Tab-separated table of C-alpha atoms and ligand atoms in Angstrom:
chain	number	residue	atom	x	y	z
A	10	MET	CA	-7.873	-21.404	-12.272
A	11	ARG	CA	-9.210	-17.924	-12.989
A	12	GLY	CA	-7.155	-14.795	-12.707
A	13	VAL	CA	-6.631	-11.301	-14.053
A	14	ILE	CA	-3.906	-10.948	-16.699
A	15	LEU	CA	-2.037	-7.906	-17.941
A	16	ARG	CA	-0.543	-8.711	-21.353
A	17	GLU	CA	0.517	-5.272	-22.538
A	18	VAL	CA	1.175	-2.024	-20.724
A	19	GLY	CA	-1.587	0.483	-21.346
A	20	LYS	CA	-4.022	-2.175	-22.585
A	21	PRO	CA	-7.068	-3.281	-20.560
A	22	VAL	CA	-6.564	-6.287	-18.291
A	23	GLU	CA	-8.258	-9.589	-19.214
A	24	VAL	CA	-9.667	-12.385	-17.128
A	25	SER	CA	-8.472	-15.876	-18.013
A	26	ASP	CA	-9.585	-19.268	-16.746
A	27	ARG	CA	-6.537	-20.904	-18.272
A	28	LEU	CA	-4.070	-19.950	-15.573
A	29	THR	CA	-2.242	-22.826	-13.947
A	30	LEU	CA	-0.401	-22.779	-10.670
A	31	ARG	CA	2.365	-25.235	-9.814
A	32	ARG	CA	2.495	-27.061	-6.456
A	33	PRO	CA	4.351	-25.337	-3.619
A	34	GLY	CA	8.015	-26.314	-3.389
A	35	PRO	CA	10.331	-26.276	-0.360
A	36	GLY	CA	9.819	-23.066	1.609
A	37	GLU	CA	6.493	-22.309	-0.082
A	38	VAL	CA	2.774	-22.534	0.653
A	39	ARG	CA	-0.342	-22.410	-1.502
A	40	VAL	CA	-2.955	-19.883	-0.443
A	41	ARG	CA	-6.569	-19.625	-1.606
A	42	LEU	CA	-7.433	-15.923	-1.910
A	43	ARG	CA	-10.609	-14.807	-0.135
A	44	ALA	CA	-10.316	-11.025	-0.603
A	45	ALA	CA	-7.985	-8.631	-2.437
A	46	GLY	CA	-7.855	-4.836	-2.547
A	47	VAL	CA	-7.127	-2.868	-5.711
A	48	CYS	CA	-4.224	-0.524	-4.861
A	49	HIS	CA	-2.901	2.302	-7.017
A	50	SER	CA	0.390	0.428	-7.453
A	51	ASP	CA	-1.552	-2.251	-9.387
A	52	LEU	CA	-2.786	0.410	-11.775
A	53	SER	CA	0.771	1.808	-11.940
A	54	MET	CA	2.085	-1.623	-13.029
A	55	CYS	CA	-0.642	-1.852	-15.673
A	56	ASP	CA	-0.109	1.650	-17.083
A	57	GLY	CA	3.683	1.356	-17.035
A	58	THR	CA	4.443	3.834	-14.226
A	59	LEU	CA	5.982	0.993	-12.214
A	60	PRO	CA	7.981	-1.711	-14.027
A	61	ALA	CA	6.596	-5.272	-13.952
A	62	PRO	CA	7.211	-8.461	-15.967
A	63	ARG	CA	4.417	-9.728	-18.268
A	64	PRO	CA	2.088	-11.473	-18.673
A	65	LEU	CA	1.365	-10.336	-15.138
A	66	VAL	CA	-1.199	-11.363	-12.555
A	67	PRO	CA	-1.521	-8.084	-10.630
A	68	GLY	CA	-2.636	-7.716	-7.021
A	69	HIS	CA	-0.525	-7.430	-3.882
A	70	GLU	CA	-3.080	-6.588	-1.169
A	71	GLY	CA	-4.703	-9.894	-0.267
A	72	ALA	CA	-5.879	-12.252	2.426
A	73	GLY	CA	-6.846	-15.912	2.284
A	74	GLU	CA	-6.425	-19.362	3.662
A	75	VAL	CA	-3.433	-21.730	3.527
A	76	VAL	CA	-4.457	-24.821	1.548
A	77	GLU	CA	-1.161	-26.680	0.951
A	78	LEU	CA	2.378	-26.709	2.344
A	79	GLY	CA	5.461	-27.454	0.276
A	80	PRO	CA	7.746	-30.364	1.239
A	81	GLY	CA	9.311	-29.837	4.662
A	82	VAL	CA	7.483	-26.553	5.347
A	83	ALA	CA	6.706	-26.193	9.056
A	84	GLY	CA	3.843	-23.745	8.700
A	85	PRO	CA	1.591	-21.877	8.844
A	86	PRO	CA	-0.603	-25.030	8.925
A	87	VAL	CA	-3.304	-25.772	6.349
A	88	GLY	CA	-6.470	-23.863	7.288
A	89	THR	CA	-4.619	-20.873	8.787
A	90	HIS	CA	-6.009	-17.488	7.763
A	91	VAL	CA	-3.266	-15.220	6.482
A	92	ILE	CA	-2.512	-11.778	5.124
A	93	LEU	CA	-0.043	-11.856	2.229
A	94	SER	CA	3.052	-9.715	2.597
A	95	TRP	CA	4.588	-8.445	-0.641
A	96	ILE	CA	7.933	-8.255	1.122
A	97	PRO	CA	8.436	-11.520	2.993
A	98	PRO	CA	11.057	-10.937	5.685
A	99	CYS	CA	13.737	-13.639	5.635
A	100	GLY	CA	14.638	-12.904	9.258
A	101	ASN	CA	18.377	-13.362	8.762
A	102	CYS	CA	19.726	-10.734	6.389
A	103	TYR	CA	21.430	-7.459	7.233
A	104	PHE	CA	18.123	-5.557	7.027
A	105	CYS	CA	15.965	-8.035	8.951
A	106	LEU	CA	18.515	-8.339	11.740
A	107	GLY	CA	18.949	-4.571	11.758
A	108	GLY	CA	15.261	-3.899	12.392
A	109	GLN	CA	14.320	-2.944	8.807
A	110	PRO	CA	12.582	-6.099	7.518
A	111	ASN	CA	10.595	-4.006	5.000
A	112	LEU	CA	13.889	-3.658	3.126
A	113	CYS	CA	14.588	-7.418	3.064
A	114	VAL	CA	15.487	-8.593	-0.413
A	115	THR	CA	16.595	-12.115	0.381
A	116	ALA	CA	13.339	-14.032	0.494
A	117	ARG	CA	11.939	-13.167	-2.909
A	118	SER	CA	15.257	-13.475	-4.688
A	119	ALA	CA	15.594	-16.979	-3.210
A	120	ALA	CA	12.168	-17.997	-4.575
A	121	GLY	CA	11.854	-21.182	-6.630
A	122	PRO	CA	10.868	-21.536	-10.309
A	123	PRO	CA	7.944	-19.448	-11.676
A	124	THR	CA	4.643	-20.399	-10.072
A	125	LEU	CA	2.245	-19.451	-12.866
A	126	SER	CA	1.653	-20.379	-16.463
A	127	LEU	CA	-0.866	-19.393	-19.067
A	128	GLY	CA	-1.149	-22.228	-21.567
A	129	ASP	CA	2.491	-22.970	-22.375
A	130	GLU	CA	3.630	-19.455	-21.580
A	131	GLN	CA	5.158	-18.428	-18.243
A	132	ALA	CA	3.214	-15.798	-16.270
A	133	HIS	CA	4.334	-13.648	-13.340
A	134	ALA	CA	2.773	-13.022	-9.927
A	135	ALA	CA	2.943	-9.298	-9.054
A	136	LEU	CA	5.424	-8.660	-6.224
A	137	GLY	CA	5.677	-12.404	-5.636
A	138	VAL	CA	2.047	-12.657	-4.498
A	139	GLY	CA	-0.265	-12.081	-7.523
A	140	CYS	CA	-3.498	-11.682	-5.558
A	141	PHE	CA	-5.875	-11.162	-8.500
A	142	ALA	CA	-6.259	-14.917	-9.013
A	143	GLU	CA	-8.114	-17.622	-7.143
A	144	GLU	CA	-4.941	-19.077	-5.645
A	145	THR	CA	-1.268	-18.234	-5.294
A	146	VAL	CA	1.932	-20.031	-4.322
A	147	VAL	CA	4.106	-17.820	-2.125
A	148	ASP	CA	7.152	-17.922	0.102
A	149	ALA	CA	5.882	-19.343	3.410
A	150	ARG	CA	7.230	-16.198	5.089
A	151	ALA	CA	4.860	-14.089	2.987
A	152	ALA	CA	1.844	-15.781	4.626
A	153	ILE	CA	1.330	-13.963	7.930
A	154	PRO	CA	-1.167	-15.702	10.261
A	155	ILE	CA	-4.111	-13.729	11.635
A	156	PRO	CA	-6.960	-14.718	13.987
A	157	ASP	CA	-9.786	-16.770	12.400
A	158	ASP	CA	-12.494	-14.289	13.339
A	159	VAL	CA	-11.052	-11.332	11.385
A	160	PRO	CA	-13.112	-10.881	8.183
A	161	PHE	CA	-11.018	-11.436	5.052
A	162	ASP	CA	-11.986	-8.070	3.523
A	163	VAL	CA	-10.678	-6.114	6.506
A	164	ALA	CA	-7.567	-8.303	6.582
A	165	ALA	CA	-6.847	-7.726	2.876
A	166	VAL	CA	-6.616	-3.922	3.096
A	167	VAL	CA	-4.181	-4.219	5.991
A	168	GLY	CA	-1.841	-6.060	3.584
A	169	CYS	CA	-0.796	-2.886	1.738
A	170	GLY	CA	-2.750	0.357	2.090
A	171	VAL	CA	-3.233	0.351	5.846
A	172	LEU	CA	0.286	-0.726	6.811
A	173	THR	CA	1.787	1.670	4.266
A	174	GLY	CA	-0.297	4.659	5.392
A	175	VAL	CA	-0.422	4.179	9.148
A	176	GLY	CA	3.166	2.901	9.152
A	177	ALA	CA	4.394	6.050	7.393
A	178	VAL	CA	3.198	8.040	10.408
A	179	VAL	CA	3.995	5.770	13.331
A	180	ASN	CA	7.054	3.914	11.978
A	181	THR	CA	8.754	6.045	9.312
A	182	ALA	CA	8.126	9.496	10.782
A	183	GLY	CA	7.426	8.655	14.431
A	184	VAL	CA	4.985	11.578	14.712
A	185	ARG	CA	4.580	12.910	18.261
A	186	PRO	CA	1.309	14.193	19.752
A	187	GLY	CA	0.563	17.790	18.870
A	188	SER	CA	2.668	17.796	15.692
A	189	SER	CA	1.232	19.533	12.647
A	190	VAL	CA	0.731	17.176	9.714
A	191	LEU	CA	0.076	17.741	6.023
A	192	VAL	CA	-1.156	14.892	3.807
A	193	ILE	CA	-1.161	15.379	0.017
A	194	GLY	CA	-3.293	12.721	-1.732
A	195	CYS	CA	-6.318	11.219	0.019
A	196	GLY	CA	-6.695	7.871	-1.740
A	197	GLY	CA	-6.633	4.413	-0.201
A	198	VAL	CA	-3.132	5.001	1.197
A	199	GLY	CA	-3.459	8.720	2.042
A	200	ILE	CA	-6.626	8.134	4.070
A	201	ASN	CA	-4.585	5.723	6.181
A	202	VAL	CA	-1.887	8.353	6.680
A	203	ILE	CA	-4.692	10.565	7.996
A	204	GLN	CA	-5.931	7.780	10.293
A	205	GLY	CA	-2.355	7.284	11.448
A	206	ALA	CA	-2.016	10.992	12.208
A	207	LYS	CA	-5.195	10.821	14.277
A	208	LEU	CA	-3.836	7.783	16.155
A	209	ALA	CA	-0.632	9.715	16.830
A	210	ALA	CA	-2.709	12.622	18.203
A	211	ALA	CA	-1.343	15.036	15.608
A	212	ALA	CA	-3.000	18.436	15.175
A	213	PRO	CA	-3.712	20.210	12.966
A	214	VAL	CA	-3.984	17.578	10.202
A	215	LEU	CA	-4.444	19.220	6.801
A	216	ALA	CA	-5.605	16.941	3.978
A	217	VAL	CA	-5.081	18.004	0.350
A	218	ASP	CA	-6.663	16.381	-2.690
A	219	ARG	CA	-7.645	17.663	-6.105
A	220	LEU	CA	-11.082	16.046	-5.681
A	221	PRO	CA	-13.476	17.701	-3.209
A	222	GLY	CA	-15.230	14.351	-2.627
A	223	LYS	CA	-11.979	12.934	-1.203
A	224	LEU	CA	-11.747	15.847	1.225
A	225	GLU	CA	-15.076	14.952	2.764
A	226	ILE	CA	-13.819	11.407	3.324
A	227	ALA	CA	-10.563	12.772	4.740
A	228	ARG	CA	-12.501	14.656	7.418
A	229	ARG	CA	-14.369	11.510	8.360
A	230	PHE	CA	-11.037	9.730	8.904
A	231	GLY	CA	-9.518	12.436	11.061
A	232	ALA	CA	-8.365	15.436	9.012
A	233	THR	CA	-8.988	18.626	10.992
A	234	HIS	CA	-8.693	20.836	7.873
A	235	THR	CA	-8.939	20.195	4.134
A	236	THR	CA	-8.213	22.018	0.893
A	237	THR	CA	-7.780	21.494	-2.827
A	238	PRO	CA	-4.172	22.127	-4.037
A	239	ASP	CA	-4.897	25.770	-4.954
A	240	GLY	CA	-5.620	26.546	-1.298
A	241	LEU	CA	-2.464	24.938	0.053
A	242	ALA	CA	-0.305	28.055	0.309
A	243	ASP	CA	-2.997	29.959	2.234
A	244	ALA	CA	-3.626	27.001	4.531
A	245	VAL	CA	0.106	26.767	5.355
A	246	LYS	CA	0.050	30.443	6.377
A	247	GLU	CA	-3.092	30.088	8.406
A	248	LEU	CA	-2.426	26.804	10.184
A	249	THR	CA	1.321	27.086	10.865
A	250	GLU	CA	1.868	30.841	11.078
A	251	GLY	CA	3.690	30.545	7.780
A	252	ARG	CA	6.338	28.219	9.254
A	253	GLY	CA	5.301	25.093	7.389
A	254	PHE	CA	4.245	21.742	8.789
A	255	ASP	CA	6.223	19.598	11.214
A	256	TYR	CA	5.517	16.637	8.907
A	257	ALA	CA	4.370	16.578	5.278
A	258	PHE	CA	3.376	13.267	3.670
A	259	GLU	CA	3.249	12.903	-0.107
A	260	VAL	CA	0.839	10.100	-1.050
A	261	VAL	CA	0.392	10.567	-4.796
A	262	GLY	CA	3.736	9.410	-6.239
A	263	ARG	CA	4.704	12.382	-8.447
A	264	SER	CA	7.586	14.835	-8.388
A	265	ALA	CA	5.232	17.844	-8.443
A	266	THR	CA	3.433	16.780	-5.264
A	267	ILE	CA	6.710	15.767	-3.597
A	268	LYS	CA	7.935	19.315	-4.245
A	269	GLN	CA	4.707	20.756	-2.799
A	270	ALA	CA	5.074	18.640	0.333
A	271	TRP	CA	8.715	19.714	0.650
A	272	GLN	CA	7.862	23.393	0.257
A	273	ALA	CA	5.141	23.119	2.906
A	274	THR	CA	7.539	21.512	5.436
A	275	ARG	CA	8.934	23.801	8.151
A	276	ARG	CA	12.616	24.395	8.837
A	277	GLY	CA	13.837	21.306	10.664
A	278	GLY	CA	10.659	19.446	9.705
A	279	THR	CA	10.243	16.174	7.845
A	280	THR	CA	8.896	15.350	4.379
A	281	VAL	CA	7.895	11.712	3.889
A	282	VAL	CA	7.468	10.307	0.370
A	283	VAL	CA	4.899	7.516	0.559
A	284	GLY	CA	3.714	7.566	-3.074
A	285	ALA	CA	5.405	5.182	-5.504
A	286	GLY	CA	6.682	7.303	-8.382
A	287	SER	CA	8.263	6.249	-11.665
A	288	LEU	CA	11.994	5.791	-12.323
A	289	GLU	CA	12.033	8.674	-14.800
A	290	ASP	CA	10.322	11.268	-12.602
A	291	GLN	CA	13.140	13.362	-11.076
A	292	VAL	CA	12.760	15.658	-8.065
A	293	SER	CA	15.322	18.402	-7.502
A	294	PHE	CA	16.224	20.597	-4.536
A	295	SER	CA	18.822	23.288	-4.286
A	296	ALA	CA	21.807	22.164	-2.232
A	297	ALA	CA	21.583	25.405	-0.286
A	298	GLU	CA	17.989	25.014	0.846
A	299	LEU	CA	18.550	21.447	1.999
A	300	PHE	CA	21.520	22.627	4.048
A	301	ALA	CA	20.145	25.891	5.344
A	302	THR	CA	16.697	24.710	6.406
A	303	GLU	CA	17.737	21.361	7.866
A	304	ARG	CA	14.615	19.733	6.488
A	305	ARG	CA	14.618	15.985	6.348
A	306	LEU	CA	13.417	14.008	3.337
A	307	LEU	CA	12.432	10.400	4.034
A	308	GLY	CA	11.430	7.589	1.709
A	309	CYS	CA	8.877	5.113	2.965
A	310	LEU	CA	8.547	1.553	1.691
A	311	TYR	CA	5.640	-0.534	3.023
A	312	GLY	CA	5.223	1.849	5.969
A	313	SER	CA	8.698	0.949	7.298
A	314	GLY	CA	6.787	-1.907	8.884
A	315	ASP	CA	7.496	-5.352	10.214
A	316	VAL	CA	4.650	-7.451	8.829
A	317	ARG	CA	5.261	-10.143	11.470
A	318	THR	CA	4.157	-7.777	14.227
A	319	ASP	CA	2.472	-4.827	12.488
A	320	PHE	CA	-0.391	-6.714	10.797
A	321	GLY	CA	-1.488	-7.959	14.240
A	322	ARG	CA	-0.953	-4.533	15.790
A	323	LEU	CA	-3.193	-2.873	13.184
A	324	LEU	CA	-5.893	-5.516	13.598
A	325	ARG	CA	-5.894	-4.965	17.379
A	326	LEU	CA	-6.397	-1.245	16.802
A	327	TRP	CA	-9.293	-2.077	14.462
A	328	ARG	CA	-10.828	-4.401	17.056
A	329	ALA	CA	-10.576	-1.661	19.675
A	330	GLY	CA	-12.366	0.771	17.377
A	331	ARG	CA	-9.306	2.979	16.889
A	332	LEU	CA	-8.808	2.239	13.213
A	333	ASP	CA	-11.614	2.234	10.642
A	334	LEU	CA	-10.955	-0.541	8.164
A	335	ASP	CA	-14.525	-1.331	7.103
A	336	GLY	CA	-14.992	2.301	6.013
A	337	LEU	CA	-12.086	2.011	3.551
A	338	ILE	CA	-13.980	-0.465	1.379
A	339	SER	CA	-16.068	1.506	-1.101
A	340	ARG	CA	-17.311	-1.401	-3.158
A	341	ARG	CA	-17.076	-5.158	-3.389
A	342	ILE	CA	-16.389	-6.600	-6.842
A	343	THR	CA	-15.385	-9.829	-8.594
A	344	LEU	CA	-12.283	-10.617	-10.657
A	345	ASP	CA	-14.255	-9.643	-13.774
A	346	ASP	CA	-14.551	-6.041	-12.586
A	347	VAL	CA	-10.853	-5.200	-12.036
A	348	GLY	CA	-10.708	-3.108	-15.229
A	349	ASP	CA	-13.673	-1.042	-13.995
A	350	ALA	CA	-12.041	-0.737	-10.579
A	351	PHE	CA	-8.965	0.828	-12.248
A	352	THR	CA	-11.226	3.318	-14.028
A	353	ALA	CA	-13.032	4.154	-10.788
A	354	MET	CA	-9.681	4.607	-9.039
A	355	ALA	CA	-8.314	6.870	-11.762
A	356	SER	CA	-11.427	9.059	-11.624
A	357	GLY	CA	-11.312	9.122	-7.812
A	358	GLU	CA	-14.736	7.563	-7.217
A	359	VAL	CA	-13.539	5.040	-4.648
A	360	ILE	CA	-11.215	4.640	-1.696
A	361	ARG	CA	-10.753	0.908	-2.199
A	362	SER	CA	-12.468	-1.588	-4.476
A	363	LEU	CA	-12.276	-5.001	-2.890
A	364	ILE	CA	-12.367	-8.245	-4.845
A	365	VAL	CA	-14.222	-10.994	-3.028
A	366	PHE	CA	-13.735	-14.586	-4.176
B	24	LIG	N1	-2.689	16.917	-5.822
B	24	LIG	C1	-3.463	16.414	-4.828
B	24	LIG	N2	-4.028	15.188	-4.888
B	24	LIG	C2	-3.832	14.464	-5.993
B	24	LIG	C3	-3.032	14.926	-7.068
B	24	LIG	C4	-2.469	16.221	-6.964
B	24	LIG	N3	-1.712	16.723	-7.932
B	24	LIG	N4	-3.012	13.957	-8.014
B	24	LIG	C5	-3.743	12.933	-7.541
B	24	LIG	N5	-4.246	13.225	-6.326
B	24	LIG	C6	-5.081	12.395	-5.463
B	24	LIG	C7	-6.182	11.651	-6.190
B	24	LIG	O1	-7.318	12.466	-6.380
B	24	LIG	C8	-6.454	10.490	-5.225
B	24	LIG	O2	-7.440	10.802	-4.260
B	24	LIG	O3	-4.280	11.357	-4.907
B	24	LIG	C9	-5.107	10.264	-4.545
B	24	LIG	C10	-4.438	8.963	-4.959
B	24	LIG	O4	-5.195	7.943	-4.437
B	24	LIG	P1	-5.391	6.475	-5.088
B	24	LIG	O5	-5.503	6.588	-6.559
B	24	LIG	O6	-6.467	5.789	-4.313
B	24	LIG	O7	-3.974	5.785	-4.803
B	24	LIG	P2	-3.465	5.021	-3.476
B	24	LIG	O8	-3.796	3.572	-3.571
B	24	LIG	O9	-3.838	5.795	-2.274
B	24	LIG	O10	-1.892	5.133	-3.688
B	24	LIG	C11	-1.233	6.388	-3.618
B	24	LIG	O11	0.825	5.425	-2.890
B	24	LIG	O12	1.363	3.176	-2.723
B	24	LIG	C12	1.450	4.306	-3.488
B	24	LIG	O13	1.535	3.448	-5.780
B	24	LIG	C13	0.752	4.123	-4.827
B	24	LIG	O14	1.748	6.088	-5.696
B	24	LIG	C14	0.544	5.549	-5.209
B	24	LIG	C15	0.222	6.229	-3.884
B	25	LIG	ZN1	-0.220	-1.239	-2.619
B	26	LIG	ZN1	15.807	-10.362	5.370
């Protein structure tokens, strides 16, 4: 089959038609991809910011159709439309039973032998899903059924960016109506933090991005105020009487922007780190300020969501017109254009490029 391959960090990705996929084993299903979004974490795996094995088939934001079940697998049945979850909840571990299935580690670590090969070489599916290929074999619990009438492109973006962004607001932070919210980074994920803040009836919602074009989009998705980073300090004074925001979301994935979000959070307020930074990038705080200002610093993985219920919840909000998913898709591309999509993402031209198969 065809798929995108990363051979070396920092080198352009290639498209190969020599990828082979093994049959699904016990506990697995084969899914034919119908749409896949290009998320910044894919670029981060390709440029080395996030670690990933190679050769790698990137892509972790996808939707498709179940085409084969492994031996003894009860479902979802062949023909079911699904969103792929890059953290399949096992349902039985400490985290799943404790209401934090986004932290489940059991399912992927219990996965069978490698699913992909490239000639006689083993290849790796990014985050256990590898969506930038025509098909994928995944843990059956990673294939989350959705209604047949949901378009695959809308479904795909729910699989990472939308759950991560909206979930950061409604799950991780639990923002209450009337709270002031700051969002630093208005990309595919940040725009969904802004939509989440609108859903949560937050106000004011200040969006910050280094690119003015992104600020215009941020307003369309619910930001009440916008600024480039140089205007942040003034905006904090103006919008919060100098107190700082009740909630500040960092959606870039860098220590410098985490520090900005932290500094713009009020005493007793909450900073949420949504961006996926690198292992080497350290953030520091003085022990005294953490103690004396009682600010809270929260990590956020996959929007603290439960994919088994949250994918459906987000799609119902979309159906009711409360969540704009169609507007997130800037351009539709093919597998051959993934390299260009990374360039467009790095230069900030797009919210999401969506691969259609
Ligand atoms: N200050 C403000 N905005 C910035 C800065 C900065 N210093 N640096 C980058 N940005 C903006 C970019 O202009 C862009 O609009 O952050 C946005 C990042 O958006 P995308 O590249 O579309 O990335 P996205 O897919 O939204 O992911 C954001 O979340 O899931 C993680 O790995 C992902 O760390 C990444 C983050
Ligand atoms: Zn992602
Ligand atoms: Zn689990």
